Amino acid sequence: MKGAQLRKHIDATLGSGNLREAVKLPPGEDLNEWLAVNSVDFFNQVNLLYGTLTEFCTPENCRTMTAGPKYEYRWADGVQIKKPIEVSAPKYVEYLMDWIEAQLGDESIFPQKLGTPFPPNFKDVVKTIFKRLFRVYAHIYHSHFQKIVSLKEEAHLNTCFKHFILFTFEFGLIDKKELAPLQELIETIIVPY
C-alpha cells in the first residue's frame, strides 16, 4: 500500500470513530511509509488549525512562542539558524511550517518513488517534526483556547489533538518531558483506554 491506499485506510478507520484503531500500523504495511503519510496529514491538520487563529496570534499578542508561563520555545533549524533564537509565536510557526514543508519535499528524507528506501535517520526526522508540531498545539491550548471556544472549534481541536497524541504514543515519537505543558490533557486521552 502506497500513499493513496494508506490515505484511504486512514479515512476509513477515522470514520469509524475509533482513533485508537486508526493510528495502528495496518497489517503488512511498512512502518516508515505509515509514518510518512501520517506526518503529511498531521502537518496539514496543524497548519489548518493554526490558520484559524492568525488574526489573534499576532506578534503583538504573542511576543514569544510559549505554552503557559513555564515553557518557552526558541527557533533553530540547524541550517540557517544554528543557535536557538527568541521569536514571536507567529514567526516561530512560520519558520516551523516552512521547515516541515522542506523536510516533506526532500526526496532524500521522504522518498516519493515506490521502492526508494527511507534514510537511516528517518524516524529521528519524524520525531523532530512531531515534537515541533506538539509545540503548536501547546501554544494553542495555553494561549488561544478561549478564542477556539468562541469560534466553536474546540471539539475539532480536541479530536485532532487526541488523534495526534494517540499516534505519538503508538510510535513513541515525543519524549515525555516534551509533553509536560499539556500533561493533564494528555492523561485524559491516554488513561481512559
Coordinates of N, CA and C in Angstrom, one line a residue:
M1 N 0.9 -1.2 0.0 CA 0.0 0.0 0.0 C 0.9 1.2 0.0
K2 N 0.7 2.1 -1.0 CA 1.5 3.3 -1.0 C 0.5 4.5 -0.8
G3 N 1.1 5.6 -0.5 CA 0.3 6.9 -0.3 C -1.2 6.9 -0.4
A4 N -1.7 6.8 -1.6 CA -3.2 6.9 -1.8 C -4.0 5.8 -1.1
Q5 N -3.5 4.6 -1.1 CA -4.2 3.5 -0.4 C -4.1 3.7 1.1
L6 N -2.9 4.1 1.6 CA -2.8 4.3 3.0 C -3.8 5.4 3.5
R7 N -3.9 6.4 2.6 CA -4.8 7.5 3.0 C -6.3 7.0 3.0
K8 N -6.6 6.1 2.1 CA -8.0 5.5 2.1 C -8.2 4.8 3.5
H9 N -7.1 4.1 3.9 CA -7.2 3.3 5.1 C -7.4 4.3 6.3
I10 N -6.7 5.4 6.3 CA -6.8 6.4 7.4 C -8.2 6.9 7.4
D11 N -8.7 7.3 6.2 CA -10.1 7.9 6.1 C -11.1 6.9 6.6
A12 N -11.0 5.6 6.2 CA -12.0 4.6 6.6 C -11.9 4.4 8.1
T13 N -10.8 4.3 8.7 CA -10.7 4.0 10.1 C -11.0 5.2 11.0
L14 N -10.7 6.4 10.5 CA -11.1 7.6 11.2 C -12.6 7.8 11.3
G15 N -13.2 7.4 10.1 CA -14.7 7.5 10.1 C -15.3 6.6 11.0
S16 N -14.7 5.5 11.4 CA -15.2 4.6 12.4 C -15.3 5.1 13.8
G17 N -14.7 6.3 14.0 CA -14.7 6.9 15.3 C -13.7 6.3 16.3
N18 N -13.1 5.2 16.0 CA -12.1 4.6 16.9 C -10.7 5.1 16.6
L19 N -10.3 6.2 17.2 CA -9.0 6.8 16.9 C -7.9 5.8 17.3
R20 N -8.1 5.0 18.4 CA -7.0 4.1 18.8 C -6.7 3.1 17.7
E21 N -7.7 2.7 17.0 CA -7.5 1.7 15.9 C -6.9 2.4 14.7
A22 N -7.4 3.7 14.5 CA -7.0 4.4 13.3 C -5.5 4.7 13.3
V23 N -4.8 4.8 14.4 CA -3.4 5.1 14.5 C -2.5 3.8 14.3
K24 N -3.0 2.7 14.5 CA -2.2 1.4 14.4 C -1.7 1.2 13.0
L25 N -0.5 0.6 12.9 CA 0.1 0.3 11.6 C -0.8 -0.8 11.0
P26 N -1.3 -0.6 9.8 CA -2.1 -1.6 9.2 C -1.3 -2.9 8.9
P27 N -1.9 -4.1 9.1 CA -1.2 -5.3 8.9 C -0.4 -5.4 7.6
G28 N 0.8 -5.8 7.6 CA 1.6 -5.9 6.4 C 2.2 -4.7 5.8
E29 N 1.9 -3.5 6.5 CA 2.4 -2.2 5.9 C 3.8 -1.9 6.5
D30 N 4.5 -1.1 5.7 CA 5.8 -0.6 6.1 C 5.7 0.5 7.1
L31 N 6.4 0.4 8.2 CA 6.3 1.4 9.3 C 6.7 2.8 8.8
N32 N 7.8 2.9 8.0 CA 8.2 4.2 7.6 C 7.2 4.9 6.6
E33 N 6.6 4.1 5.8 CA 5.6 4.6 4.9 C 4.4 5.1 5.7
W34 N 4.0 4.4 6.7 CA 2.9 4.8 7.6 C 3.3 6.1 8.3
L35 N 4.5 6.2 8.8 CA 4.9 7.4 9.5 C 5.0 8.6 8.5
A36 N 5.4 8.4 7.3 CA 5.5 9.4 6.2 C 4.1 10.0 5.9
V37 N 3.1 9.1 5.6 CA 1.8 9.5 5.2 C 1.2 10.3 6.4
N38 N 1.3 9.8 7.6 CA 0.7 10.5 8.8 C 1.5 11.8 9.1
S39 N 2.8 11.9 8.8 CA 3.5 13.1 9.0 C 2.9 14.2 8.2
V40 N 2.6 13.9 6.9 CA 2.0 14.9 6.0 C 0.6 15.3 6.5
D41 N -0.2 14.3 6.9 CA -1.6 14.6 7.4 C -1.6 15.4 8.6
F42 N -0.7 15.1 9.6 CA -0.7 15.9 10.8 C -0.2 17.3 10.6
F43 N 0.8 17.4 9.7 CA 1.3 18.8 9.3 C 0.2 19.6 8.7
N44 N -0.6 19.0 7.8 CA -1.7 19.8 7.2 C -2.8 20.1 8.2
Q45 N -3.0 19.2 9.1 CA -4.1 19.4 10.1 C -3.7 20.6 11.1
V46 N -2.4 20.6 11.6 CA -2.0 21.6 12.5 C -1.9 23.0 11.7
N47 N -1.5 22.9 10.5 CA -1.4 24.1 9.7 C -2.8 24.8 9.6
L48 N -3.8 24.0 9.3 CA -5.2 24.5 9.1 C -5.7 25.0 10.5
L49 N -5.5 24.2 11.6 CA -5.9 24.7 12.9 C -5.3 26.0 13.3
Y50 N -4.0 26.1 13.1 CA -3.3 27.4 13.4 C -3.8 28.5 12.5
G51 N -4.1 28.2 11.3 CA -4.5 29.2 10.3 C -5.8 29.9 10.8
T52 N -6.6 29.2 11.6 CA -7.9 29.9 12.0 C -7.6 30.9 13.1
L53 N -6.4 30.9 13.6 CA -6.0 31.8 14.7 C -5.1 33.0 14.3
T54 N -4.7 33.0 13.1 CA -3.7 34.0 12.7 C -4.1 35.5 13.0
E55 N -5.4 35.8 13.0 CA -5.7 37.2 13.3 C -5.6 37.4 14.8
F56 N -5.6 36.4 15.6 CA -5.5 36.6 17.1 C -4.1 36.3 17.6
C57 N -3.4 35.4 16.9 CA -2.0 35.1 17.3 C -1.1 36.0 16.5
T58 N -0.8 37.2 17.0 CA 0.0 38.2 16.3 C 1.3 38.4 17.1
P59 N 2.2 39.1 16.4 CA 3.5 39.4 17.1 C 3.3 40.3 18.4
E60 N 2.2 41.0 18.3 CA 1.9 41.9 19.5 C 1.3 41.1 20.6
N61 N 0.3 40.2 20.3 CA -0.3 39.4 21.4 C 0.6 38.3 21.9
C62 N 1.4 37.7 21.0 CA 2.2 36.5 21.3 C 3.7 36.8 21.0
R63 N 4.3 37.6 21.8 CA 5.6 38.1 21.6 C 6.7 37.0 21.5
T64 N 6.4 35.9 22.3 CA 7.3 34.7 22.2 C 6.4 33.5 22.1
M65 N 7.0 32.4 21.6 CA 6.3 31.1 21.4 C 6.3 30.4 22.8
T66 N 5.2 30.5 23.5 CA 5.1 29.9 24.8 C 3.9 28.9 24.9
A67 N 4.0 28.1 26.0 CA 2.9 27.2 26.3 C 2.7 27.3 27.8
G68 N 2.1 28.4 28.2 CA 1.9 28.7 29.6 C 3.1 29.5 30.1
P69 N 3.1 29.8 31.4 CA 4.2 30.6 31.9 C 5.6 29.9 32.0
K70 N 5.6 28.6 32.1 CA 6.8 27.8 32.3 C 7.6 27.4 31.1
Y71 N 6.9 27.4 29.9 CA 7.5 26.9 28.7 C 7.6 27.9 27.6
E72 N 8.8 28.1 27.1 CA 9.1 29.0 26.0 C 9.9 28.2 25.0
Y73 N 9.5 28.4 23.7 CA 10.2 27.7 22.7 C 11.0 28.7 21.8
R74 N 12.2 28.3 21.5 CA 13.1 29.2 20.7 C 13.3 28.4 19.4
W75 N 13.5 29.2 18.3 CA 13.6 28.5 17.0 C 15.1 28.3 16.6
A76 N 15.4 27.2 16.0 CA 16.6 26.9 15.3 C 16.3 25.8 14.3
D77 N 16.9 25.9 13.1 CA 16.7 24.8 12.2 C 18.0 24.0 11.9
G78 N 19.1 24.5 12.5 CA 20.3 23.8 12.3 C 21.0 24.1 11.0
V79 N 20.4 24.9 10.2 CA 21.0 25.2 8.9 C 21.2 26.8 8.8
Q80 N 20.0 27.5 8.6 CA 20.1 28.9 8.5 C 20.3 29.5 9.9
I81 N 19.6 28.9 10.9 CA 19.6 29.4 12.3 C 20.1 28.3 13.2
K82 N 21.4 28.4 13.5 CA 22.0 27.3 14.3 C 21.8 27.4 15.8
K83 N 21.9 28.7 16.2 CA 21.7 28.9 17.7 C 20.2 29.3 17.9
P84 N 19.5 28.7 18.8 CA 18.1 29.0 19.0 C 17.9 30.5 19.3
I85 N 16.9 31.0 18.6 CA 16.6 32.5 18.8 C 15.1 32.6 19.3
E86 N 14.9 33.7 20.0 CA 13.6 34.0 20.5 C 12.8 34.8 19.4
V87 N 11.7 34.3 19.0 CA 10.8 34.9 18.0 C 9.4 34.9 18.5
S88 N 8.5 35.7 17.9 CA 7.1 35.7 18.2 C 6.5 34.4 17.8
A89 N 5.4 34.1 18.5 CA 4.7 32.8 18.1 C 4.4 32.7 16.6
P90 N 3.8 33.7 16.0 CA 3.5 33.6 14.6 C 4.8 33.3 13.7
K91 N 5.9 34.0 14.1 CA 7.2 33.8 13.4 C 7.7 32.4 13.6
Y92 N 7.6 31.9 14.8 CA 8.0 30.5 15.1 C 7.2 29.5 14.3
V93 N 5.9 29.7 14.2 CA 5.0 28.8 13.5 C 5.4 28.9 12.0
E94 N 5.6 30.1 11.5 CA 6.0 30.3 10.1 C 7.3 29.6 9.8
Y95 N 8.3 29.8 10.6 CA 9.6 29.0 10.5 C 9.4 27.5 10.5
L96 N 8.6 27.1 11.4 CA 8.3 25.7 11.6 C 7.6 25.1 10.4
M97 N 6.6 25.7 9.9 CA 5.8 25.2 8.8 C 6.7 25.2 7.5
D98 N 7.5 26.2 7.3 CA 8.5 26.2 6.2 C 9.5 25.1 6.3
W99 N 10.0 24.9 7.5 CA 11.0 23.8 7.8 C 10.4 22.4 7.5
I100 N 9.1 22.2 8.0 CA 8.5 20.9 7.8 C 8.2 20.7 6.3
E101 N 7.7 21.7 5.7 CA 7.5 21.6 4.2 C 8.7 21.2 3.5
A102 N 9.9 21.8 3.9 CA 11.2 21.5 3.2 C 11.5 20.0 3.5
Q103 N 11.3 19.5 4.7 CA 11.6 18.1 5.0 C 10.7 17.2 4.2
L104 N 9.4 17.5 4.1 CA 8.5 16.7 3.4 C 8.8 16.7 1.9
G105 N 9.3 17.8 1.4 CA 9.6 17.9 0.0 C 10.9 17.4 -0.4
D106 N 11.7 17.0 0.6 CA 13.1 16.5 0.3 C 13.0 15.0 0.1
E107 N 13.2 14.6 -1.2 CA 13.1 13.2 -1.6 C 14.1 12.3 -0.9
S108 N 15.2 12.8 -0.4 CA 16.2 12.0 0.3 C 15.7 11.7 1.7
I109 N 14.7 12.4 2.2 CA 14.2 12.1 3.5 C 12.8 11.4 3.4
F110 N 11.9 12.0 2.5 CA 10.6 11.5 2.3 C 10.5 11.0 0.8
P111 N 11.0 9.8 0.5 CA 11.0 9.4 -0.9 C 9.6 9.2 -1.5
Q112 N 9.5 9.7 -2.7 CA 8.2 9.6 -3.4 C 8.0 8.4 -4.3
K113 N 9.2 7.9 -4.8 CA 9.1 6.8 -5.8 C 9.0 5.4 -5.0
L114 N 8.1 4.6 -5.5 CA 7.9 3.3 -4.9 C 9.2 2.5 -4.9
G115 N 9.5 1.9 -3.7 CA 10.7 1.1 -3.6 C 11.9 1.9 -3.2
T116 N 11.9 3.2 -3.2 CA 13.0 4.0 -2.8 C 13.1 3.9 -1.3
P117 N 14.3 3.5 -0.7 CA 14.4 3.3 0.7 C 14.4 4.7 1.5
F118 N 13.9 4.6 2.7 CA 13.9 5.8 3.6 C 15.3 5.8 4.2
P119 N 15.8 7.0 4.5 CA 17.1 7.2 5.1 C 17.2 6.6 6.5
P120 N 18.4 6.2 7.0 CA 18.5 5.6 8.3 C 18.0 6.5 9.4
N121 N 18.1 7.8 9.2 CA 17.7 8.8 10.3 C 16.2 9.2 10.1
F122 N 15.5 8.5 9.3 CA 14.1 8.9 9.0 C 13.2 9.1 10.3
K123 N 13.3 8.1 11.2 CA 12.4 8.2 12.4 C 12.8 9.4 13.2
D124 N 14.1 9.7 13.3 CA 14.6 10.9 14.0 C 14.0 12.2 13.4
V125 N 14.0 12.3 12.1 CA 13.4 13.5 11.5 C 11.9 13.5 11.8
V126 N 11.2 12.4 11.7 CA 9.8 12.4 12.1 C 9.5 12.8 13.5
K127 N 10.4 12.3 14.4 CA 10.3 12.7 15.8 C 10.4 14.2 16.0
T128 N 11.4 14.8 15.3 CA 11.5 16.3 15.4 C 10.3 17.0 14.9
I129 N 9.8 16.5 13.8 CA 8.5 17.1 13.2 C 7.4 17.0 14.2
F130 N 7.2 15.9 14.8 CA 6.1 15.7 15.8 C 6.3 16.5 17.1
K131 N 7.6 16.6 17.5 CA 7.9 17.4 18.7 C 7.5 18.8 18.5
R132 N 7.9 19.3 17.3 CA 7.6 20.7 17.0 C 6.2 21.0 16.7
L133 N 5.4 20.1 16.1 CA 4.0 20.2 15.9 C 3.3 20.3 17.2
F134 N 3.8 19.4 18.2 CA 3.2 19.4 19.5 C 3.3 20.8 20.1
R135 N 4.3 21.5 19.9 CA 4.5 22.9 20.5 C 3.4 23.8 20.0
V136 N 3.0 23.6 18.7 CA 1.9 24.5 18.2 C 0.6 24.2 19.0
Y137 N 0.3 22.9 19.2 CA -0.9 22.5 20.0 C -0.7 23.1 21.4
A138 N 0.4 23.0 22.0 CA 0.6 23.5 23.3 C 0.4 25.0 23.4
H139 N 0.8 25.7 22.4 CA 0.6 27.2 22.3 C -0.9 27.5 22.1
I140 N -1.5 26.8 21.3 CA -3.0 27.0 21.0 C -3.8 26.8 22.3
Y141 N -3.5 25.6 23.0 CA -4.3 25.3 24.2 C -4.0 26.4 25.3
H142 N -2.7 26.8 25.5 CA -2.4 27.7 26.5 C -2.7 29.1 26.3
S143 N -2.6 29.6 25.0 CA -2.8 31.0 24.7 C -4.1 31.3 24.0
H144 N -4.7 30.4 23.3 CA -5.8 30.7 22.4 C -7.1 29.8 22.6
F145 N -7.1 29.0 23.7 CA -8.2 28.1 23.8 C -9.6 28.8 23.9
Q146 N -9.6 30.0 24.7 CA -10.9 30.7 24.8 C -11.4 31.2 23.4
K147 N -10.4 31.6 22.6 CA -10.8 32.0 21.2 C -11.3 30.8 20.4
I148 N -10.7 29.7 20.6 CA -11.2 28.5 19.9 C -12.6 28.1 20.3
V149 N -12.9 28.3 21.6 CA -14.2 28.0 22.2 C -15.2 29.0 21.6
S150 N -14.8 30.3 21.5 CA -15.7 31.3 21.0 C -16.0 31.1 19.5
L151 N -15.0 30.5 18.8 CA -15.2 30.1 17.4 C -16.0 28.8 17.2
K152 N -16.3 28.1 18.4 CA -16.9 26.8 18.4 C -16.1 25.8 17.7
E153 N -14.8 25.8 17.8 CA -13.9 24.9 17.2 C -13.3 23.9 18.2
E154 N -13.7 24.0 19.5 CA -13.0 23.2 20.5 C -13.1 21.7 20.2
A155 N -14.3 21.2 19.8 CA -14.5 19.8 19.5 C -13.5 19.3 18.4
H156 N -13.4 20.1 17.4 CA -12.5 19.8 16.3 C -11.0 19.8 16.8
L157 N -10.7 20.8 17.5 CA -9.3 20.9 18.1 C -9.0 19.7 18.9
N158 N -9.9 19.3 19.8 CA -9.7 18.2 20.8 C -9.6 16.9 20.0
T159 N -10.4 16.7 19.0 CA -10.4 15.5 18.2 C -9.0 15.4 17.5
C160 N -8.6 16.5 16.9 CA -7.3 16.5 16.2 C -6.2 16.2 17.1
F161 N -6.2 16.8 18.3 CA -5.2 16.6 19.3 C -5.2 15.2 19.8
K162 N -6.3 14.7 20.1 CA -6.4 13.3 20.6 C -5.8 12.3 19.5
H163 N -6.2 12.5 18.3 CA -5.6 11.7 17.2 C -4.1 11.8 17.2
F164 N -3.6 13.0 17.3 CA -2.2 13.3 17.2 C -1.5 12.6 18.4
I165 N -2.0 12.7 19.6 CA -1.4 12.1 20.8 C -1.4 10.6 20.7
L166 N -2.5 10.0 20.3 CA -2.6 8.6 20.2 C -1.6 8.1 19.2
F167 N -1.4 8.8 18.1 CA -0.4 8.4 17.1 C 1.0 8.5 17.7
T168 N 1.2 9.6 18.4 CA 2.5 9.9 19.0 C 2.9 8.8 20.0
F169 N 1.9 8.4 20.8 CA 2.2 7.3 21.8 C 2.3 6.0 21.2
E170 N 1.5 5.7 20.2 CA 1.6 4.4 19.5 C 3.0 4.1 18.9
F171 N 3.7 5.2 18.5 CA 5.0 5.0 17.8 C 6.2 5.7 18.6
G172 N 5.9 6.1 19.8 CA 7.0 6.7 20.7 C 7.7 7.8 20.0
L173 N 6.9 8.8 19.5 CA 7.5 9.9 18.8 C 8.0 11.1 19.5
I174 N 7.4 11.3 20.8 CA 7.8 12.5 21.5 C 8.2 12.1 22.9
D175 N 9.3 12.6 23.4 CA 9.7 12.3 24.8 C 8.7 12.9 25.8
K176 N 8.5 12.1 26.9 CA 7.5 12.5 27.9 C 7.8 13.9 28.4
K177 N 9.0 14.3 28.6 CA 9.3 15.7 29.2 C 8.8 16.8 28.2
E178 N 8.9 16.5 26.9 CA 8.4 17.5 25.9 C 6.9 17.7 26.0
L179 N 6.2 16.7 26.6 CA 4.7 16.7 26.6 C 4.2 17.4 27.9
A180 N 5.1 17.8 28.8 CA 4.7 18.4 30.1 C 3.7 19.5 30.0
P181 N 3.8 20.5 29.0 CA 2.9 21.6 29.0 C 1.4 21.2 28.9
L182 N 1.1 20.0 28.4 CA -0.3 19.5 28.2 C -0.5 18.2 28.9
Q183 N 0.3 17.9 29.9 CA 0.3 16.6 30.6 C -1.1 16.2 31.1
E184 N -1.8 17.1 31.8 CA -3.1 16.8 32.3 C -4.1 16.4 31.2
L185 N -4.1 17.2 30.1 CA -5.0 16.9 29.0 C -4.6 15.6 28.4
I186 N -3.3 15.3 28.2 CA -2.8 14.0 27.6 C -3.3 12.8 28.5
E187 N -3.2 13.0 29.8 CA -3.7 11.9 30.7 C -5.1 11.6 30.5
T188 N -6.0 12.6 30.2 CA -7.4 12.3 29.9 C -7.6 11.6 28.6
I189 N -6.6 11.7 27.7 CA -6.7 11.0 26.4 C -6.2 9.5 26.6
I190 N -5.1 9.4 27.2 CA -4.4 8.1 27.3 C -5.0 7.2 28.4
V191 N -5.3 7.7 29.5 CA -5.8 6.9 30.7 C -7.1 6.1 30.4
P192 N -8.1 6.7 29.8 CA -9.4 6.0 29.6 C -9.4 4.7 28.9
Y193 N -8.3 4.3 28.2 CA -8.2 3.1 27.4 C -7.5 2.0 28.1

